[in-house]
Short mmCIF file of C-alpha atoms and ligand atoms in Angstrom, two decimals:
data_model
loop_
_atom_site.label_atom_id
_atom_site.label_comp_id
_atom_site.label_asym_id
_atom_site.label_seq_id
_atom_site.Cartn_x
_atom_site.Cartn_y
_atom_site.Cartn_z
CA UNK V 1 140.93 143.01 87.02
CA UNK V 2 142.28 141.94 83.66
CA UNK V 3 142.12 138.50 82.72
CA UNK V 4 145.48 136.58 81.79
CA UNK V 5 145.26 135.61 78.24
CA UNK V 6 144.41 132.37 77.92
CA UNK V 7 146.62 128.95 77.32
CA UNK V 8 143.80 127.95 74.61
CA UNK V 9 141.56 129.39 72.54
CA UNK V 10 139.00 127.51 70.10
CA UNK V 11 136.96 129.86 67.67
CA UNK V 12 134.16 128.64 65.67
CA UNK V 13 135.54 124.89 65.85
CA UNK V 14 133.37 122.17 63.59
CA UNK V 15 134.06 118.72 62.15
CA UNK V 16 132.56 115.97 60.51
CA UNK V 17 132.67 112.57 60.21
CA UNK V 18 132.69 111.92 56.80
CA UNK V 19 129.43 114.15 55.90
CA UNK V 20 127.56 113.66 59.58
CA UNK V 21 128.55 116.74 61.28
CA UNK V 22 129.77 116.20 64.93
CA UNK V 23 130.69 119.66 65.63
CA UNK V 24 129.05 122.81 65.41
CA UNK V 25 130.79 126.48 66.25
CA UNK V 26 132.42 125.45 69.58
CA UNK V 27 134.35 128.36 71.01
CA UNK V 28 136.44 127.79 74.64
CA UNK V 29 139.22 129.49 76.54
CA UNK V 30 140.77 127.60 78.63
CA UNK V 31 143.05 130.06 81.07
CA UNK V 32 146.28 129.45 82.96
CA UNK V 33 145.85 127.00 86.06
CA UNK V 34 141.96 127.04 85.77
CA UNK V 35 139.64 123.88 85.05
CA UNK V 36 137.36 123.57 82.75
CA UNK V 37 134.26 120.55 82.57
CA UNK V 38 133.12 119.47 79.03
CA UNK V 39 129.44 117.98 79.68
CA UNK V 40 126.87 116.43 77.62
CA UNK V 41 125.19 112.72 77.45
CA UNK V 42 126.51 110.19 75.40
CA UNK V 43 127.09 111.07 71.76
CA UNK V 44 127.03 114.81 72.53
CA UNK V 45 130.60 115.13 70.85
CA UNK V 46 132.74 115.66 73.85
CA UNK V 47 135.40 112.83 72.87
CA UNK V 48 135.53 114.24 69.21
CA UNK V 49 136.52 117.55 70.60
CA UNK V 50 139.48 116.28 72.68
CA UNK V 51 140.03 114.85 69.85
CA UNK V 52 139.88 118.08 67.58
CA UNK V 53 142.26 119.38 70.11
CA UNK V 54 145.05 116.78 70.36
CA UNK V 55 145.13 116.56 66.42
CA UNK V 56 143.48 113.53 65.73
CA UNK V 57 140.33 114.96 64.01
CA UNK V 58 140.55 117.98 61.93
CA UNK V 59 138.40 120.39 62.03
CA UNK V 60 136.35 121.67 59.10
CA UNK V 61 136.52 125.15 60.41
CA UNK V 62 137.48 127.21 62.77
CA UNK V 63 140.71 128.01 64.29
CA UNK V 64 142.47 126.30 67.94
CA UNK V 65 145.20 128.84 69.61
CA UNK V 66 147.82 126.73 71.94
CA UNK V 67 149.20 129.96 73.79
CA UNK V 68 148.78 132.67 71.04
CA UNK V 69 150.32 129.94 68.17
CA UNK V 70 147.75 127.82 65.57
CA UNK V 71 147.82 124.54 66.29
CA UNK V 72 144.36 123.12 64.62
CA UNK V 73 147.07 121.96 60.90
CA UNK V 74 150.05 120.78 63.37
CA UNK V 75 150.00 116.52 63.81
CA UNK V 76 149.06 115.10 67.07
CA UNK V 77 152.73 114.55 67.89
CA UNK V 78 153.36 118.02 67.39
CA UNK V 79 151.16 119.48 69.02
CA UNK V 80 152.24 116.49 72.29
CA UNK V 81 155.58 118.23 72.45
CA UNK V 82 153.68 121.48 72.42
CA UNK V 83 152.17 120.50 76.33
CA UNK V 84 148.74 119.26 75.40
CA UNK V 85 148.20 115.88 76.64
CA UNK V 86 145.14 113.56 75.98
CA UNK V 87 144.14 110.88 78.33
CA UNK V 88 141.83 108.73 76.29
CA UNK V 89 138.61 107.49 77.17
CA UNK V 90 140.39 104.11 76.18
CA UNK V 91 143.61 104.99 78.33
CA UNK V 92 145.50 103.54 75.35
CA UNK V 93 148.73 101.74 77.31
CA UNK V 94 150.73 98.95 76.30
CA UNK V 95 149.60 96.20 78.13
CA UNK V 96 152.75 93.91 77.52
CA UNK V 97 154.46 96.70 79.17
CA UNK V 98 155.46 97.17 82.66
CA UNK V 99 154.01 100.34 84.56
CA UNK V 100 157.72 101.57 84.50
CA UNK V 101 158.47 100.85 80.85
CA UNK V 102 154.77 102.84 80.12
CA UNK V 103 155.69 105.68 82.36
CA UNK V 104 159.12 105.95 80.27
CA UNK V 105 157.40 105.62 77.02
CA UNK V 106 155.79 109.10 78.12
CA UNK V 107 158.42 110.94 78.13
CA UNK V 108 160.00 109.60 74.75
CA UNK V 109 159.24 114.01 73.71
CA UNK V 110 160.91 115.37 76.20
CA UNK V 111 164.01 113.32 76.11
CA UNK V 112 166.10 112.26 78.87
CA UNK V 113 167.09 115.10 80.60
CA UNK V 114 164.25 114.98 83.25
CA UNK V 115 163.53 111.34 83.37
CA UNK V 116 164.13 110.94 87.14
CA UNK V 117 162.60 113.96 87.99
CA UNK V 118 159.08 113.36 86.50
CA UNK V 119 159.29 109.63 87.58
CA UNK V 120 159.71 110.55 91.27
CA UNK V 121 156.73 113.60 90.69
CA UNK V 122 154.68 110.92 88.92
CA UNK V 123 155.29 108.47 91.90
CA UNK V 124 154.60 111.37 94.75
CA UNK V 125 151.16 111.34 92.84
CA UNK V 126 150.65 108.14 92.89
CA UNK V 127 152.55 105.51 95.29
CA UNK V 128 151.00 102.40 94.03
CA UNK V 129 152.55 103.11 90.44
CA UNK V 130 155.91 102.86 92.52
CA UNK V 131 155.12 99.81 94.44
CA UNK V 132 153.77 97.93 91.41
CA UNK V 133 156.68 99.44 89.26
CA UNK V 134 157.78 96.07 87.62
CA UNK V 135 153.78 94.34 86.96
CA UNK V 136 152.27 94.20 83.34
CA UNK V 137 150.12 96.98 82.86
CA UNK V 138 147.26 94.70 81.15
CA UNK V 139 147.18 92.88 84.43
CA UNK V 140 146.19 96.44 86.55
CA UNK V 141 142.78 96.63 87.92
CA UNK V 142 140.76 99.73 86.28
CA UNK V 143 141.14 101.93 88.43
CA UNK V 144 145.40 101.85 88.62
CA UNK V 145 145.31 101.71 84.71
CA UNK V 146 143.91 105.14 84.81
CA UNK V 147 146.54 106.21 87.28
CA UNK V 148 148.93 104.91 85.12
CA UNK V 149 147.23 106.49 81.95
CA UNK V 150 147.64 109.74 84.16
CA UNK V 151 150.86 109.03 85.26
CA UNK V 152 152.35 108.29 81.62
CA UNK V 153 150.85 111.74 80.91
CA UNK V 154 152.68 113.96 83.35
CA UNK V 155 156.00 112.17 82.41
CA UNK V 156 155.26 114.48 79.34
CA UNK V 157 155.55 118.04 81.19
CA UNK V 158 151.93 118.82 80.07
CA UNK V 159 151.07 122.35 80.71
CA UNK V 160 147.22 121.60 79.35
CA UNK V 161 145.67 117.79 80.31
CA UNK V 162 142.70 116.82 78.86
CA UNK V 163 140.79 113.90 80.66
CA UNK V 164 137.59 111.70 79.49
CA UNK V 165 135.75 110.16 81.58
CA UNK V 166 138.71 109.38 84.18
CA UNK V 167 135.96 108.13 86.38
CA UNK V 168 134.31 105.38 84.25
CA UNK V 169 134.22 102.51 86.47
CA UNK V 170 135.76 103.42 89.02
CA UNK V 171 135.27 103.39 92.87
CA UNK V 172 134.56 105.93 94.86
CA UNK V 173 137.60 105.92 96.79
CA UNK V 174 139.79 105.81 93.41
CA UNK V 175 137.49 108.56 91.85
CA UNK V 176 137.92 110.78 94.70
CA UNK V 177 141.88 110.04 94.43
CA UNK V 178 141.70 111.23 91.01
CA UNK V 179 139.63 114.34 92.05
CA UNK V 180 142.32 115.39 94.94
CA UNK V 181 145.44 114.67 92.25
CA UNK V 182 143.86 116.94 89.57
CA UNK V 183 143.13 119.90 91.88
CA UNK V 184 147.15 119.60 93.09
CA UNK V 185 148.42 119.36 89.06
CA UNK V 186 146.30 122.63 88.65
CA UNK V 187 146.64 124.38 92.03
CA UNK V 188 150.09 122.94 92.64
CA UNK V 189 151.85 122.44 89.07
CA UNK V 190 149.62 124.99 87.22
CA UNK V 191 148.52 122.66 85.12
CA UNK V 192 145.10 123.82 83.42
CA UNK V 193 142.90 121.22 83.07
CA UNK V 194 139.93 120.07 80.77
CA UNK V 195 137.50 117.27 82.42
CA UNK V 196 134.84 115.12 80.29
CA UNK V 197 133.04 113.64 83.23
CA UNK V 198 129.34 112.22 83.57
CA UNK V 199 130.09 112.16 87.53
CA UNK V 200 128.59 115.73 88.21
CA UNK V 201 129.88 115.61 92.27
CA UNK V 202 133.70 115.08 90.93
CA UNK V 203 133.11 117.75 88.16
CA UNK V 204 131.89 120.14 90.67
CA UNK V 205 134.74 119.52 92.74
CA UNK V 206 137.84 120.20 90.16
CA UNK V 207 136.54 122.56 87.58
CA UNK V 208 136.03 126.43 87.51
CA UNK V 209 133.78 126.65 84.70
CA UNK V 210 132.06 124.16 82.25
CA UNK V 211 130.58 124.06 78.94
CA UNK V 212 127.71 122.23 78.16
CA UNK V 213 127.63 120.12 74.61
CA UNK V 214 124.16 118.82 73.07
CA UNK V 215 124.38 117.58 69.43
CA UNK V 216 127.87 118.87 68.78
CA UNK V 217 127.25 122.59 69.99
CA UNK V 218 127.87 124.46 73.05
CA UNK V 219 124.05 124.98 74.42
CA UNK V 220 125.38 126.59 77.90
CA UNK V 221 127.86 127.54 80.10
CA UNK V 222 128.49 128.22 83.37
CA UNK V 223 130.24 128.64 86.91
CA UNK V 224 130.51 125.40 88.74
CA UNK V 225 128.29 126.28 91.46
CA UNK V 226 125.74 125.33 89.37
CA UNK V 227 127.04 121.77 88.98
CA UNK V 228 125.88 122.03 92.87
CA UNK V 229 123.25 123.61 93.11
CA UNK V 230 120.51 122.00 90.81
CA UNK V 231 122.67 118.86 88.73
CA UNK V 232 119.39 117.03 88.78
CA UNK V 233 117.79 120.20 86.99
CA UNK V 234 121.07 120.20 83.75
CA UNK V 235 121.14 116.72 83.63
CA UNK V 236 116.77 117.04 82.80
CA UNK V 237 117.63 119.93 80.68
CA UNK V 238 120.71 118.82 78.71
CA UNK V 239 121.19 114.62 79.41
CA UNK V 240 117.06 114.05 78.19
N1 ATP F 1 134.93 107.54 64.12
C1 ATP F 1 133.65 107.91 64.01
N2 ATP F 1 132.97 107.77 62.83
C2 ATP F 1 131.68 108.15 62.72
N3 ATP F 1 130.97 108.71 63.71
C3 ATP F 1 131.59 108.89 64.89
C4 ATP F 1 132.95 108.49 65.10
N4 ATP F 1 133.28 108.78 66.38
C5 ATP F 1 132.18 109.32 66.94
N5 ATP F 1 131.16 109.39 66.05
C6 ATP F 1 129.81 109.93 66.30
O1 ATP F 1 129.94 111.29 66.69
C7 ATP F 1 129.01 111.60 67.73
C8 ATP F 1 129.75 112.14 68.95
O2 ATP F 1 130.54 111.10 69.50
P1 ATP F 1 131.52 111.30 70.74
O3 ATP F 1 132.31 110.06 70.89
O4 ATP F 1 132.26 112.56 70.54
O5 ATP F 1 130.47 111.49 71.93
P2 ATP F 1 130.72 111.66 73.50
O6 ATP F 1 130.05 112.93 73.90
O7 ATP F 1 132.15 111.48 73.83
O8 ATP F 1 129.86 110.44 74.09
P3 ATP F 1 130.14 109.42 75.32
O9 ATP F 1 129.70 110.14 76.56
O10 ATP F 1 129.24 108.27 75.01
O11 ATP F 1 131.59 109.06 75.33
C9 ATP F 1 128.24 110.32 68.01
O12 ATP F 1 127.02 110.38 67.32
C10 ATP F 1 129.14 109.23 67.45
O13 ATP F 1 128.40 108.13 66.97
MG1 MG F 2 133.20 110.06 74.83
#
Protein backbone atom coordinates (compact mmCIF):
# COMPACT_ATOMS: atom_id res chain seq x y z
CA UNK A 1 0.00 0.00 0.00
CA UNK A 2 1.10 3.51 -0.88
CA UNK A 3 1.76 5.85 1.74
CA UNK A 4 -0.26 9.27 1.82
CA UNK A 5 2.17 12.01 1.34
CA UNK A 6 2.95 13.46 4.26
CA UNK A 7 1.57 16.84 6.17
CA UNK A 8 5.45 17.65 6.94
CA UNK A 9 8.52 17.04 5.69
CA UNK A 10 12.01 18.27 7.24
CA UNK A 11 15.18 17.54 5.01
CA UNK A 12 18.59 18.00 6.24
CA UNK A 13 17.34 20.59 9.02
CA UNK A 14 20.39 22.34 11.22
CA UNK A 15 20.71 25.47 13.34
CA UNK A 16 22.85 27.20 15.57
CA UNK A 17 22.89 29.24 18.30
CA UNK A 18 25.05 31.85 17.51
CA UNK A 19 28.17 29.51 16.41
CA UNK A 20 27.24 26.33 18.92
CA UNK A 21 25.45 24.13 16.62
CA UNK A 22 22.16 22.66 18.07
CA UNK A 23 21.08 20.87 15.09
CA UNK A 24 22.55 18.49 12.90
CA UNK A 25 20.75 16.94 9.50
CA UNK A 26 17.35 16.16 11.10
CA UNK A 27 15.01 14.72 8.51
CA UNK A 28 11.06 13.75 9.67
CA UNK A 29 7.75 13.10 7.99
CA UNK A 30 5.18 13.55 9.88
CA UNK A 31 1.93 11.87 7.94
CA UNK A 32 -1.78 12.69 8.06
CA UNK A 33 -3.50 11.69 11.51
CA UNK A 34 -0.32 9.78 12.73
CA UNK A 35 1.85 10.66 15.95
CA UNK A 36 5.06 11.11 16.12
CA UNK A 37 7.49 11.15 19.70
CA UNK A 38 10.62 13.44 19.64
CA UNK A 39 12.98 11.82 22.45
CA UNK A 40 16.24 12.61 23.87
CA UNK A 41 17.56 13.77 27.55
CA UNK A 42 17.81 17.17 28.43
CA UNK A 43 19.72 19.41 26.05
CA UNK A 44 19.36 16.91 23.20
CA UNK A 45 17.71 19.77 21.01
CA UNK A 46 14.15 18.66 20.98
CA UNK A 47 12.68 22.22 22.07
CA UNK A 48 14.96 23.97 19.39
CA UNK A 49 13.38 21.84 16.78
CA UNK A 50 9.75 22.72 17.63
CA UNK A 51 11.11 25.65 17.54
CA UNK A 52 12.75 25.36 13.96
CA UNK A 53 9.33 24.28 13.01
CA UNK A 54 6.97 26.99 14.34
CA UNK A 55 9.44 29.74 12.96
CA UNK A 56 11.09 30.91 15.84
CA UNK A 57 14.63 29.59 15.06
CA UNK A 58 15.87 29.50 11.61
CA UNK A 59 17.50 27.01 10.35
CA UNK A 60 20.98 27.17 8.83
CA UNK A 61 20.08 24.57 6.33
CA UNK A 62 17.88 22.45 5.16
CA UNK A 63 14.44 22.76 3.94
CA UNK A 64 10.72 22.19 6.20
CA UNK A 65 7.60 21.22 3.73
CA UNK A 66 4.05 22.21 5.52
CA UNK A 67 1.88 20.03 3.01
CA UNK A 68 4.02 20.20 -0.22
CA UNK A 69 4.62 24.35 0.44
CA UNK A 70 8.23 25.80 2.13
CA UNK A 71 7.64 27.08 5.17
CA UNK A 72 11.33 27.07 6.94
CA UNK A 73 11.61 31.59 5.53
CA UNK A 74 7.72 32.19 6.44
CA UNK A 75 7.38 34.11 10.26
CA UNK A 76 5.98 32.20 13.07
CA UNK A 77 2.62 33.92 12.57
CA UNK A 78 2.54 32.77 9.19
CA UNK A 79 3.21 29.74 9.37
CA UNK A 80 0.22 29.73 12.81
CA UNK A 81 -2.40 30.51 10.22
CA UNK A 82 -0.86 27.80 8.11
CA UNK A 83 -2.24 24.92 11.00
CA UNK A 84 0.97 24.35 12.91
CA UNK A 85 0.51 25.02 16.45
CA UNK A 86 3.23 25.02 19.25
CA UNK A 87 2.43 24.35 22.80
CA UNK A 88 5.47 25.58 24.64
CA UNK A 89 7.34 23.92 27.17
CA UNK A 90 6.54 27.31 29.03
CA UNK A 91 2.71 27.15 27.99
CA UNK A 92 3.14 30.90 27.39
CA UNK A 93 -0.62 32.29 28.56
CA UNK A 94 -1.57 35.50 29.83
CA UNK A 95 -1.94 35.13 33.28
CA UNK A 96 -4.01 38.43 33.89
CA UNK A 97 -6.32 36.79 31.55
CA UNK A 98 -9.32 34.78 32.17
CA UNK A 99 -9.36 31.09 30.72
CA UNK A 100 -12.14 32.46 28.35
CA UNK A 101 -10.38 35.66 27.27
CA UNK A 102 -7.04 33.11 26.60
CA UNK A 103 -9.12 30.63 24.73
CA UNK A 104 -10.40 33.71 22.48
CA UNK A 105 -7.01 35.10 22.09
CA UNK A 106 -6.40 31.68 20.13
CA UNK A 107 -8.39 32.12 17.64
CA UNK A 108 -7.45 35.90 16.90
CA UNK A 109 -6.11 33.87 13.01
CA UNK A 110 -8.96 32.41 12.25
CA UNK A 111 -11.32 35.21 12.86
CA UNK A 112 -14.72 35.07 14.11
CA UNK A 113 -16.53 32.96 12.02
CA UNK A 114 -16.05 29.75 14.16
CA UNK A 115 -15.66 31.20 17.56
CA UNK A 116 -18.55 29.25 19.16
CA UNK A 117 -17.85 26.28 17.46
CA UNK A 118 -14.21 25.69 18.63
CA UNK A 119 -15.15 27.05 22.15
CA UNK A 120 -17.82 24.36 22.66
CA UNK A 121 -15.10 21.53 20.89
CA UNK A 122 -12.44 23.01 23.20
CA UNK A 123 -14.88 22.66 26.24
CA UNK A 124 -16.11 18.88 25.13
CA UNK A 125 -12.25 18.31 25.61
CA UNK A 126 -11.96 19.69 28.54
CA UNK A 127 -15.01 20.50 31.04
CA UNK A 128 -13.09 22.14 33.74
CA UNK A 129 -11.96 24.96 31.19
CA UNK A 130 -15.87 25.53 31.03
CA UNK A 131 -16.56 25.44 34.66
CA UNK A 132 -13.63 27.70 35.54
CA UNK A 133 -14.44 29.89 32.39
CA UNK A 134 -14.31 33.34 34.23
CA UNK A 135 -10.85 32.53 36.84
CA UNK A 136 -7.37 34.18 36.08
CA UNK A 137 -5.36 31.88 34.28
CA UNK A 138 -2.12 32.67 36.56
CA UNK A 139 -4.20 31.42 39.42
CA UNK A 140 -4.72 27.62 37.57
CA UNK A 141 -2.99 24.78 39.14
CA UNK A 142 -0.32 23.14 36.58
CA UNK A 143 -1.94 20.78 35.41
CA UNK A 144 -5.33 22.99 34.06
CA UNK A 145 -2.76 25.59 32.68
CA UNK A 146 -1.68 22.97 30.29
CA UNK A 147 -5.26 22.19 29.42
CA UNK A 148 -5.73 25.58 28.85
CA UNK A 149 -2.35 25.93 26.86
CA UNK A 150 -4.02 22.98 24.82
CA UNK A 151 -7.21 24.36 24.72
CA UNK A 152 -6.03 27.95 23.40
CA UNK A 153 -4.35 25.80 20.72
CA UNK A 154 -7.27 24.01 19.13
CA UNK A 155 -9.25 27.35 19.13
CA UNK A 156 -6.66 27.76 16.22
CA UNK A 157 -7.99 24.83 13.81
CA UNK A 158 -4.48 23.21 13.98
CA UNK A 159 -4.17 20.47 11.54
CA UNK A 160 -0.36 19.70 13.00
CA UNK A 161 0.14 20.23 17.15
CA UNK A 162 3.32 20.10 18.45
CA UNK A 163 3.57 19.42 22.32
CA UNK A 164 6.73 19.63 24.85
CA UNK A 165 6.76 18.07 27.63
CA UNK A 166 2.81 18.36 28.26
CA UNK A 167 3.48 16.09 31.17
CA UNK A 168 6.05 18.06 33.25
CA UNK A 169 4.63 18.04 36.59
CA UNK A 170 1.84 16.71 36.27
CA UNK A 171 -0.26 13.93 37.97
CA UNK A 172 -0.94 10.90 36.84
CA UNK A 173 -4.52 11.26 36.53
CA UNK A 174 -4.02 14.73 34.54
CA UNK A 175 -1.20 13.08 32.39
CA UNK A 176 -3.31 10.26 31.47
CA UNK A 177 -6.19 12.95 30.60
CA UNK A 178 -3.84 14.49 28.31
CA UNK A 179 -2.85 11.05 26.81
CA UNK A 180 -6.74 10.05 26.10
CA UNK A 181 -7.42 13.88 24.56
CA UNK A 182 -4.44 13.59 22.14
CA UNK A 183 -5.30 10.13 20.78
CA UNK A 184 -9.17 11.65 20.10
CA UNK A 185 -7.56 15.11 18.27
CA UNK A 186 -5.60 12.53 16.08
CA UNK A 187 -7.99 9.56 15.79
CA UNK A 188 -11.05 11.77 16.05
CA UNK A 189 -10.13 15.33 14.45
CA UNK A 190 -7.17 14.01 12.35
CA UNK A 191 -5.03 16.03 13.89
CA UNK A 192 -1.29 14.70 13.45
CA UNK A 193 0.56 15.12 16.29
CA UNK A 194 4.28 15.64 17.42
CA UNK A 195 5.03 14.72 21.30
CA UNK A 196 8.39 15.82 23.23
CA UNK A 197 7.85 13.70 26.26
CA UNK A 198 10.44 12.23 28.91
CA UNK A 199 7.32 10.05 30.24
CA UNK A 200 8.11 6.93 28.00
CA UNK A 201 4.51 5.00 29.24
CA UNK A 202 2.43 8.22 27.82
CA UNK A 203 4.73 8.33 24.68
CA UNK A 204 4.09 4.76 24.06
CA UNK A 205 0.57 5.25 24.39
CA UNK A 206 -0.13 8.27 21.71
CA UNK A 207 2.57 8.02 19.15
CA UNK A 208 3.09 5.76 16.01
CA UNK A 209 6.62 6.29 15.52
CA UNK A 210 9.45 8.29 17.28
CA UNK A 211 12.72 9.73 16.59
CA UNK A 212 15.38 9.66 18.85
CA UNK A 213 17.67 13.07 19.29
CA UNK A 214 21.29 12.90 21.01
CA UNK A 215 23.44 16.07 20.56
CA UNK A 216 21.20 17.70 17.98
CA UNK A 217 20.98 14.61 15.51
CA UNK A 218 18.58 11.94 14.90
CA UNK A 219 20.64 8.72 16.33
CA UNK A 220 17.43 6.29 15.86
CA UNK A 221 14.13 5.67 15.05
CA UNK A 222 11.56 3.50 15.53
CA UNK A 223 7.96 1.88 15.93
CA UNK A 224 6.50 2.53 19.31
CA UNK A 225 6.49 -0.92 20.41
CA UNK A 226 9.76 -0.42 21.30
CA UNK A 227 8.93 2.41 23.71
CA UNK A 228 7.34 -0.92 25.42
CA UNK A 229 9.22 -3.32 25.10
CA UNK A 230 12.77 -2.43 26.53
CA UNK A 231 12.38 1.75 27.63
CA UNK A 232 14.83 0.92 30.35
CA UNK A 233 17.27 -0.43 27.52
CA UNK A 234 16.83 3.47 25.10
CA UNK A 235 16.79 5.42 27.99
CA UNK A 236 20.67 3.45 28.93
CA UNK A 237 21.44 3.79 25.34
CA UNK A 238 20.31 7.33 24.43
CA UNK A 239 19.41 9.33 28.11
CA UNK A 240 23.35 8.22 29.57
N1 LIG B 1 18.54 30.52 23.31
C1 LIG B 1 19.60 29.71 23.41
N2 LIG B 1 20.88 30.20 23.30
C2 LIG B 1 21.95 29.38 23.39
N3 LIG B 1 21.87 28.05 23.55
C3 LIG B 1 20.64 27.51 23.64
C4 LIG B 1 19.45 28.31 23.59
N4 LIG B 1 18.38 27.49 23.72
C5 LIG B 1 18.88 26.24 23.87
N5 LIG B 1 20.23 26.25 23.82
C6 LIG B 1 21.12 25.08 23.93
O1 LIG B 1 20.80 24.17 22.88
C7 LIG B 1 20.85 22.82 23.36
C8 LIG B 1 19.51 22.13 23.11
O2 LIG B 1 18.53 22.74 23.93
P1 LIG B 1 16.99 22.35 23.90
O3 LIG B 1 16.26 23.32 24.74
O4 LIG B 1 16.57 22.22 22.50
O5 LIG B 1 17.03 20.90 24.57
P2 LIG B 1 15.84 19.91 24.96
O6 LIG B 1 16.11 18.62 24.27
O7 LIG B 1 14.52 20.56 24.74
O8 LIG B 1 16.09 19.70 26.53
P3 LIG B 1 15.06 19.58 27.78
O9 LIG B 1 14.62 18.14 27.81
O10 LIG B 1 15.93 19.90 28.95
O11 LIG B 1 13.93 20.54 27.58
C9 LIG B 1 21.23 22.90 24.82
O12 LIG B 1 22.61 22.67 24.94
C10 LIG B 1 20.88 24.32 25.21
O13 LIG B 1 21.73 24.82 26.23
MG1 LIG C 1 13.04 21.20 25.96
Amino acid sequence: MELPDPVLAVRGISAQYGSIPALEKVNLTLRPGEAIGVLGANGAGKTTLLNVLSGFLKPSSGSIEFRGRRIDREPPHRIVRCGLLHVSQERDLFGTLSVIENLRLGAVAKGHAHLAHNLEQVFTYFPRLKERRSQQSSTMSGGEQQMLAIGRALMAEPQIMMFDEPSAGLSPLFTQEIGAMMLQLKREAAISIILVEQNMGLAAKVVDRYYMLRDGHVATEGGATDLLADPEELARRYYL
